[in-house]
PDB file of C-alpha atoms in Angstrom:
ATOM      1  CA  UNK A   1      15.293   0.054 -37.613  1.00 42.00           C
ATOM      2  CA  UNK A   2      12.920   1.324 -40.183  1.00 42.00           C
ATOM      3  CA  UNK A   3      10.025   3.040 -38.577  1.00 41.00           C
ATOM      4  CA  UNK A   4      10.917   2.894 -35.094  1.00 40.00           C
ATOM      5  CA  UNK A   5      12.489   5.711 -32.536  1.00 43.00           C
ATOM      6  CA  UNK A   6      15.629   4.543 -30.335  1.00 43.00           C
ATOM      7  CA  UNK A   7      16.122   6.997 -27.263  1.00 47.00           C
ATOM      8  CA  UNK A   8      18.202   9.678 -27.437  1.00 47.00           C
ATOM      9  CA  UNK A   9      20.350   7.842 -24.544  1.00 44.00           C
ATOM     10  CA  UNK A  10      23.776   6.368 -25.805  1.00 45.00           C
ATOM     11  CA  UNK A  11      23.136   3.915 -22.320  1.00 47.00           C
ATOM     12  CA  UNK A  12      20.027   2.657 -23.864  1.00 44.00           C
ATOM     13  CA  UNK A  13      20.177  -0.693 -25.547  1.00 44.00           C
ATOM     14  CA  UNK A  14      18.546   0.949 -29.034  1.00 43.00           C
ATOM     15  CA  UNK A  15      17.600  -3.408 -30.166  1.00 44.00           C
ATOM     16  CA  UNK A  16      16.319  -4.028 -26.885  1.00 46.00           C
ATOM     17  CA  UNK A  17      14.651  -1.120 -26.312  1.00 47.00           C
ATOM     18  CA  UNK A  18      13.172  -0.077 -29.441  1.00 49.00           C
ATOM     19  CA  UNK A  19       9.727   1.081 -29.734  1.00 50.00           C
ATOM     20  CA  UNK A  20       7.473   1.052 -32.769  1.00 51.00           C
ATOM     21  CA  UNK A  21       6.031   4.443 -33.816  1.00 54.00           C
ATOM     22  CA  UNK A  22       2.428   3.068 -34.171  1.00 53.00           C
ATOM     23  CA  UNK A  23       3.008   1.531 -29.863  1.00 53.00           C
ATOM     24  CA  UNK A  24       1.757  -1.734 -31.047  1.00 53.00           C
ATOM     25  CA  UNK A  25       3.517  -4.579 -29.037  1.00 48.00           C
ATOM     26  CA  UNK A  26       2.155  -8.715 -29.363  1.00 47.00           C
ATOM     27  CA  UNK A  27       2.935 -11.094 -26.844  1.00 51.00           C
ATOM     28  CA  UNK A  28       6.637  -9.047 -25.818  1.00 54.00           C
ATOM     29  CA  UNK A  29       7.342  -8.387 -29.133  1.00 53.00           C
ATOM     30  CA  UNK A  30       6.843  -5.623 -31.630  1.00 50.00           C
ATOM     31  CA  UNK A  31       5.107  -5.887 -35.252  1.00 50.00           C
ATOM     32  CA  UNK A  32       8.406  -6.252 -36.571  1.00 53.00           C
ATOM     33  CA  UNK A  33       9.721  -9.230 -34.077  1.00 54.00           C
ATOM     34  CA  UNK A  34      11.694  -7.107 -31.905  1.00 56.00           C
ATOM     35  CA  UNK A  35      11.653  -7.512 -28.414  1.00 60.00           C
ATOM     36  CA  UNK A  36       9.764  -5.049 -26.340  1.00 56.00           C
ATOM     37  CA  UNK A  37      11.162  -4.058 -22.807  1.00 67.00           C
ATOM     38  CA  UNK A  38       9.041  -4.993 -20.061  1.00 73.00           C
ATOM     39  CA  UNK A  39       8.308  -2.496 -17.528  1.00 73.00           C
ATOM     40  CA  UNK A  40      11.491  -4.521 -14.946  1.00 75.00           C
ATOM     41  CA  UNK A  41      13.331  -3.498 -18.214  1.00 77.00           C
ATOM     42  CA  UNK A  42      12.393  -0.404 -17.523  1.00 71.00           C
ATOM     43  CA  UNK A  43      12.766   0.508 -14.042  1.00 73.00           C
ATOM     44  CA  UNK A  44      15.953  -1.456 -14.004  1.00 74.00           C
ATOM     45  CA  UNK A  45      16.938   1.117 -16.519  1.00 74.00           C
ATOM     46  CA  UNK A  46      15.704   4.134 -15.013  1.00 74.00           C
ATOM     47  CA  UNK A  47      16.553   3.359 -11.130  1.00 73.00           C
ATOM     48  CA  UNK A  48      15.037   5.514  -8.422  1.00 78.00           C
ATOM     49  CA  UNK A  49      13.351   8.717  -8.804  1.00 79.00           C
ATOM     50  CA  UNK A  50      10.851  11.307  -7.897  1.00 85.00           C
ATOM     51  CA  UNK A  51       8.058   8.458  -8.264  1.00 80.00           C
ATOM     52  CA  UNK A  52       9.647   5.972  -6.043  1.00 79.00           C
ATOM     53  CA  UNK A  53      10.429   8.673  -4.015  1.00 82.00           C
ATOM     54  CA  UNK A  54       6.507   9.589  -3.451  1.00 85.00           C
ATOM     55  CA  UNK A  55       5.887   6.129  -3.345  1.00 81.00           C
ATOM     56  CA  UNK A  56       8.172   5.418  -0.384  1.00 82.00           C
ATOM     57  CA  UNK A  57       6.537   8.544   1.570  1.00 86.00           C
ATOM     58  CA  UNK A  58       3.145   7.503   0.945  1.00 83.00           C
ATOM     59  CA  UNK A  59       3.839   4.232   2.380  1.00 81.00           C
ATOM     60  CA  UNK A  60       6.091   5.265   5.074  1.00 83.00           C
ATOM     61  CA  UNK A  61       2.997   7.336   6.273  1.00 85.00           C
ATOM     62  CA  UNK A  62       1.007   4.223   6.569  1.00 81.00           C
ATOM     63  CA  UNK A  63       3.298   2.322   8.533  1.00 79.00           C
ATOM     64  CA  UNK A  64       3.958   4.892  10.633  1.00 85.00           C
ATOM     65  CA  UNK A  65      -0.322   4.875  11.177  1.00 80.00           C
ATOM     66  CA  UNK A  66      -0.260   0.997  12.093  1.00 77.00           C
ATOM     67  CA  UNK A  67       2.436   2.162  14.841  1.00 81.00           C
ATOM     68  CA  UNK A  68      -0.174   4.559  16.077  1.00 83.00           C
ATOM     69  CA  UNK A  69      -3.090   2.555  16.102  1.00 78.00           C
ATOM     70  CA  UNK A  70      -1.280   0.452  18.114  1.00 75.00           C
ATOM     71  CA  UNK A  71      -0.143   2.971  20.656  1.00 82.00           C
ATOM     72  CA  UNK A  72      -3.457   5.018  20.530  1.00 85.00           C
ATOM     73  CA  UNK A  73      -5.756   2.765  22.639  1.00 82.00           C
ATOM     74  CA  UNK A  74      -3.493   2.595  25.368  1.00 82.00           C
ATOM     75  CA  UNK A  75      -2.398   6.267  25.794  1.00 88.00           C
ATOM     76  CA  UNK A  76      -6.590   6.648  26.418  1.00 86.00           C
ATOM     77  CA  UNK A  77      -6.607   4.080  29.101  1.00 87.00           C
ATOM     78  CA  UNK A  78      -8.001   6.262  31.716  1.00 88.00           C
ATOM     79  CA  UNK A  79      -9.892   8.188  30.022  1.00 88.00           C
ATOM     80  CA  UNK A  80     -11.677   5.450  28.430  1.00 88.00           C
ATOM     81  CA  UNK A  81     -12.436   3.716  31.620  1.00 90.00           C
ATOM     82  CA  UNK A  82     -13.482   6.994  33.260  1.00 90.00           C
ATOM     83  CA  UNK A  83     -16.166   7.532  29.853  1.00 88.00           C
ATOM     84  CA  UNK A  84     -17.249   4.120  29.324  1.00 89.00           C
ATOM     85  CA  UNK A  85     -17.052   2.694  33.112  1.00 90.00           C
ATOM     86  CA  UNK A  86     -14.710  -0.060  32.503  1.00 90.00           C
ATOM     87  CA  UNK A  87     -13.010  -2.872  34.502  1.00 92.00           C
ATOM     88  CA  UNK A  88      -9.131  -3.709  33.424  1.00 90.00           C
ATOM     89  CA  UNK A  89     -10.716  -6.620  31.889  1.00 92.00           C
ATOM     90  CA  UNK A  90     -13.373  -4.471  30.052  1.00 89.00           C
ATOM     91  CA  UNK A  91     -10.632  -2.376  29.086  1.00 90.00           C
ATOM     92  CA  UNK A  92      -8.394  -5.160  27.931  1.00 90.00           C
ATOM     93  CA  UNK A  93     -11.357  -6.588  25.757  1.00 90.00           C
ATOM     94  CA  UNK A  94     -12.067  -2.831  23.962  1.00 89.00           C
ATOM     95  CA  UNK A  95      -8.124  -3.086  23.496  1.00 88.00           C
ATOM     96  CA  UNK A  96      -8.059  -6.095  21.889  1.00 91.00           C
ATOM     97  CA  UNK A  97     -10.567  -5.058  19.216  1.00 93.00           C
ATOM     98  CA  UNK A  98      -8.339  -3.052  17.366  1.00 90.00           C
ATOM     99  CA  UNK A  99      -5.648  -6.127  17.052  1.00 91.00           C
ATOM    100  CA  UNK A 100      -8.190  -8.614  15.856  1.00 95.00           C
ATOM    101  CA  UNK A 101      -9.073  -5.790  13.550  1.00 94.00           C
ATOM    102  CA  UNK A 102      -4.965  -5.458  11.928  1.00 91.00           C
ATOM    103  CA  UNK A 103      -4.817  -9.641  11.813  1.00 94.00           C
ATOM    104  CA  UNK A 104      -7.995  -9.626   9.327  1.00 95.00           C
ATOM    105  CA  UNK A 105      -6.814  -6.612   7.363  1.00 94.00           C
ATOM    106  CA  UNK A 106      -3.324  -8.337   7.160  1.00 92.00           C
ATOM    107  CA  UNK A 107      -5.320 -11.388   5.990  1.00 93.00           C
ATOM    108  CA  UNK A 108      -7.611 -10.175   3.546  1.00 94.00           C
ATOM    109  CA  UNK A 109      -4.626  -7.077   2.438  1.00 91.00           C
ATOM    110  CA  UNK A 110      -3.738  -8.968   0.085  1.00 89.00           C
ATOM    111  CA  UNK A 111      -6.394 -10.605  -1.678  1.00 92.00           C
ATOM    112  CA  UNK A 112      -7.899  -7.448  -2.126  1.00 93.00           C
ATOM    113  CA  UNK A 113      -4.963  -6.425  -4.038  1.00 91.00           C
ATOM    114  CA  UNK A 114      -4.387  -8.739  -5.764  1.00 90.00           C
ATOM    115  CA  UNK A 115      -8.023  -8.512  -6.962  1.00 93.00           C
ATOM    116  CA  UNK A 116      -8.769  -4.673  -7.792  1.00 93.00           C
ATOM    117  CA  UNK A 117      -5.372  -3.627  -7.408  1.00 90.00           C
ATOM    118  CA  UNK A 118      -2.905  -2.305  -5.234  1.00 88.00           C
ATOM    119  CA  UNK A 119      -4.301   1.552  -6.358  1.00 87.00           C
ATOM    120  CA  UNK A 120      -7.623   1.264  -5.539  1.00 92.00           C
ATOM    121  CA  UNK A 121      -7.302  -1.064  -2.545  1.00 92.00           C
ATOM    122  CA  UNK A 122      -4.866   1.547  -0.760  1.00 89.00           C
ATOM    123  CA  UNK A 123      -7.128   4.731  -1.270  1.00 89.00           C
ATOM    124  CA  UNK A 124     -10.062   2.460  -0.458  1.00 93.00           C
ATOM    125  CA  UNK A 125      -8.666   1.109   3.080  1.00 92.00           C
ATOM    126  CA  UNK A 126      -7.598   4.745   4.343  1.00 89.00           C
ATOM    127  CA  UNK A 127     -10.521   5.600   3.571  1.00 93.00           C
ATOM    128  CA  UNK A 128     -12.215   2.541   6.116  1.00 94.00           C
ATOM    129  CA  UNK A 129      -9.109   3.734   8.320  1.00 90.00           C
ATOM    130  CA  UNK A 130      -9.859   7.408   8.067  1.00 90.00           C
ATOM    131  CA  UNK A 131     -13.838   6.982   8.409  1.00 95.00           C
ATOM    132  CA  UNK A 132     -14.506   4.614  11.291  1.00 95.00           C
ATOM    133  CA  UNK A 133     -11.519   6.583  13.333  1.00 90.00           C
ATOM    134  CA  UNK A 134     -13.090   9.540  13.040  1.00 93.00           C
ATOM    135  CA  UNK A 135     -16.483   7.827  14.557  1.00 95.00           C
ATOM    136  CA  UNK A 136     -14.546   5.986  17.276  1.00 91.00           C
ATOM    137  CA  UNK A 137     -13.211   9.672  18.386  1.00 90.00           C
ATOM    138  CA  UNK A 138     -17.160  10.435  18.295  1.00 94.00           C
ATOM    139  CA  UNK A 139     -18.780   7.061  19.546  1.00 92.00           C
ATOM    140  CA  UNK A 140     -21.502   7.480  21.714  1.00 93.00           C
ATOM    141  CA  UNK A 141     -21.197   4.364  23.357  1.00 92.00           C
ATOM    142  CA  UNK A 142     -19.158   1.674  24.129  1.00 92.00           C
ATOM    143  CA  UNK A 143     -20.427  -1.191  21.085  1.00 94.00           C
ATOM    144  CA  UNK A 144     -20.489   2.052  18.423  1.00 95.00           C
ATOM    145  CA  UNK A 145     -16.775   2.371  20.027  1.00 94.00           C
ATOM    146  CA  UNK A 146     -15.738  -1.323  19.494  1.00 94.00           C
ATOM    147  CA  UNK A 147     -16.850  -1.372  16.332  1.00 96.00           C
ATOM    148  CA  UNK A 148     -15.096   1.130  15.253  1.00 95.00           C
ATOM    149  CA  UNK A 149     -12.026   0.344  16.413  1.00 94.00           C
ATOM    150  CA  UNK A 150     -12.469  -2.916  14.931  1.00 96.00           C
ATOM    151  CA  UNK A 151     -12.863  -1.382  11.132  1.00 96.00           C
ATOM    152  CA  UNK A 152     -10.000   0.898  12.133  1.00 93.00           C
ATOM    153  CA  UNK A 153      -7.775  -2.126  13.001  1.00 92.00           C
ATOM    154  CA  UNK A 154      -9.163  -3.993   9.559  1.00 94.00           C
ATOM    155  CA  UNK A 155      -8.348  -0.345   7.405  1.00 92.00           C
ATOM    156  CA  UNK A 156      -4.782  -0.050   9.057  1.00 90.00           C
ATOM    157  CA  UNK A 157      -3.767  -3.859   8.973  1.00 90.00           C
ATOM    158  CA  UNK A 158      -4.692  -4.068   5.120  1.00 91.00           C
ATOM    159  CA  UNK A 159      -2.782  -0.999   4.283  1.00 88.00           C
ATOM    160  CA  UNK A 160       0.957  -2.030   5.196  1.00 83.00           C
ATOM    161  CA  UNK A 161       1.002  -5.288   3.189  1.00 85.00           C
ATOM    162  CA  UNK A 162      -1.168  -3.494   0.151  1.00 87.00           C
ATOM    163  CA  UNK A 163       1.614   0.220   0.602  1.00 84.00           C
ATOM    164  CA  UNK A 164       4.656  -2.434   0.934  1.00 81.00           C
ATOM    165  CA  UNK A 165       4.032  -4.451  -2.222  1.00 81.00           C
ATOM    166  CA  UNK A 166       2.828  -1.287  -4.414  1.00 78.00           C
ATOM    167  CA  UNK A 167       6.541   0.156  -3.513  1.00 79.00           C
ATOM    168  CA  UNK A 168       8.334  -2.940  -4.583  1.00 77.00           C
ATOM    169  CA  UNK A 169       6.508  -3.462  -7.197  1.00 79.00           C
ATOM    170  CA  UNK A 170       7.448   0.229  -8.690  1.00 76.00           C
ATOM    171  CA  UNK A 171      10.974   0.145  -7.157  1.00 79.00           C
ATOM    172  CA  UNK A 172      14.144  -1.228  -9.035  1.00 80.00           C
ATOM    173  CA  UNK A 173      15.023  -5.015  -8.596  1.00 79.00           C
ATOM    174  CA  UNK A 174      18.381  -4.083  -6.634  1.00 79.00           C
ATOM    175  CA  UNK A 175      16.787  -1.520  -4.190  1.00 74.00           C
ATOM    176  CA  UNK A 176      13.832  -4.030  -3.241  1.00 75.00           C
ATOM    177  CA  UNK A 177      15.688  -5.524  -0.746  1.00 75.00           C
ATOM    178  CA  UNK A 178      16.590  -2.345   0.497  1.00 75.00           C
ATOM    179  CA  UNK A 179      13.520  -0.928   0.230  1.00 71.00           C
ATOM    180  CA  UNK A 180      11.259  -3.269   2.025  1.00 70.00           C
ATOM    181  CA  UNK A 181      13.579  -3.159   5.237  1.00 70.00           C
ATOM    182  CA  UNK A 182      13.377  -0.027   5.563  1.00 67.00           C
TER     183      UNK A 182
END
């Protein structure tokens, strides 16, 4: 153990676990040929905390704006068929803008994770959530309106699958279960 520093838990396995002074690790295993924890190590170890904690919130938040998004359009019924001179089936077609919005963010959620990572994609589609509703509440007309709802719908419907996954991902392997049911 020459060179390396165990942690100063007696619950930690010290072979398993150690860590060279110098942080170099190749392919899972240190300079010296023992193996490196992996970050499931890790967690595993560690269990739920503060982080997972802020995690959970975060993403709690979100779903919690998919439920309104879905809610939203129809508590605005009249008023959006007084301001924009809508039929039911007008109305029904505006409505429906939002929902083809959430499929193609659940779609593409994803993918766009996947790609520039769950980080980046969840501050980037609050911000497309935060942005076009902010000019649906201030739509001049009916197309600006749709439009906007749409992006809304695409913002909202990427960010459950994209807050979902960055929880589990950061969450012990027996409270993943748990966690994604909740």
């Amino acid at each position: 153990m020459d060179g390396f520093k165990s942690p100063a838990s007696p619950r930690w396995p010290t072979k398993a676990w150690a860590i060279p002074e110098d942080g170099q690790v190749f392919e899972g295993r240190t300079q010296s040929g023992t193996m490196a924890a992996s970050v499931e190590e890790h967690l595993n170890h560690s269990g739920l905390g503060q982080w997972q904690a802020s995690i959970f919130a975060m993403s709690s938040l979100m779903v919690a704006a998919d439920g309104m998004e879905m809610t939203v359009i129809s508590l605005l019924r009249g008023s959006l068929k007084r301001e924009f001179e809508l039929d039911d089936i007008g109305f029904s077609v505006l409505g429906s803008t939002v929902f083809v919005g959430l499929l193609g963010g659940n779609l593409i959620g994803g993918y766009l994770a996947d790609r520039f990572g769950r980080r980046i994609t969840m501050i980037s589609v609050a911000l497309v959530f935060c942005i076009f509703g902010i000019i649906s509440a201030l739509a001049p007309n009916l197309w600006v309106f749709a439009v906007a709802r749409f992006f809304t719908g695409l913002g909202v419907g990427s960010m459950v699958p994209v807050s979902d996954s960055h929880l589990l991902e950061w969450s012990p392997s027996k409270w993943r279960a748990k966690l994604a049911m909740t």
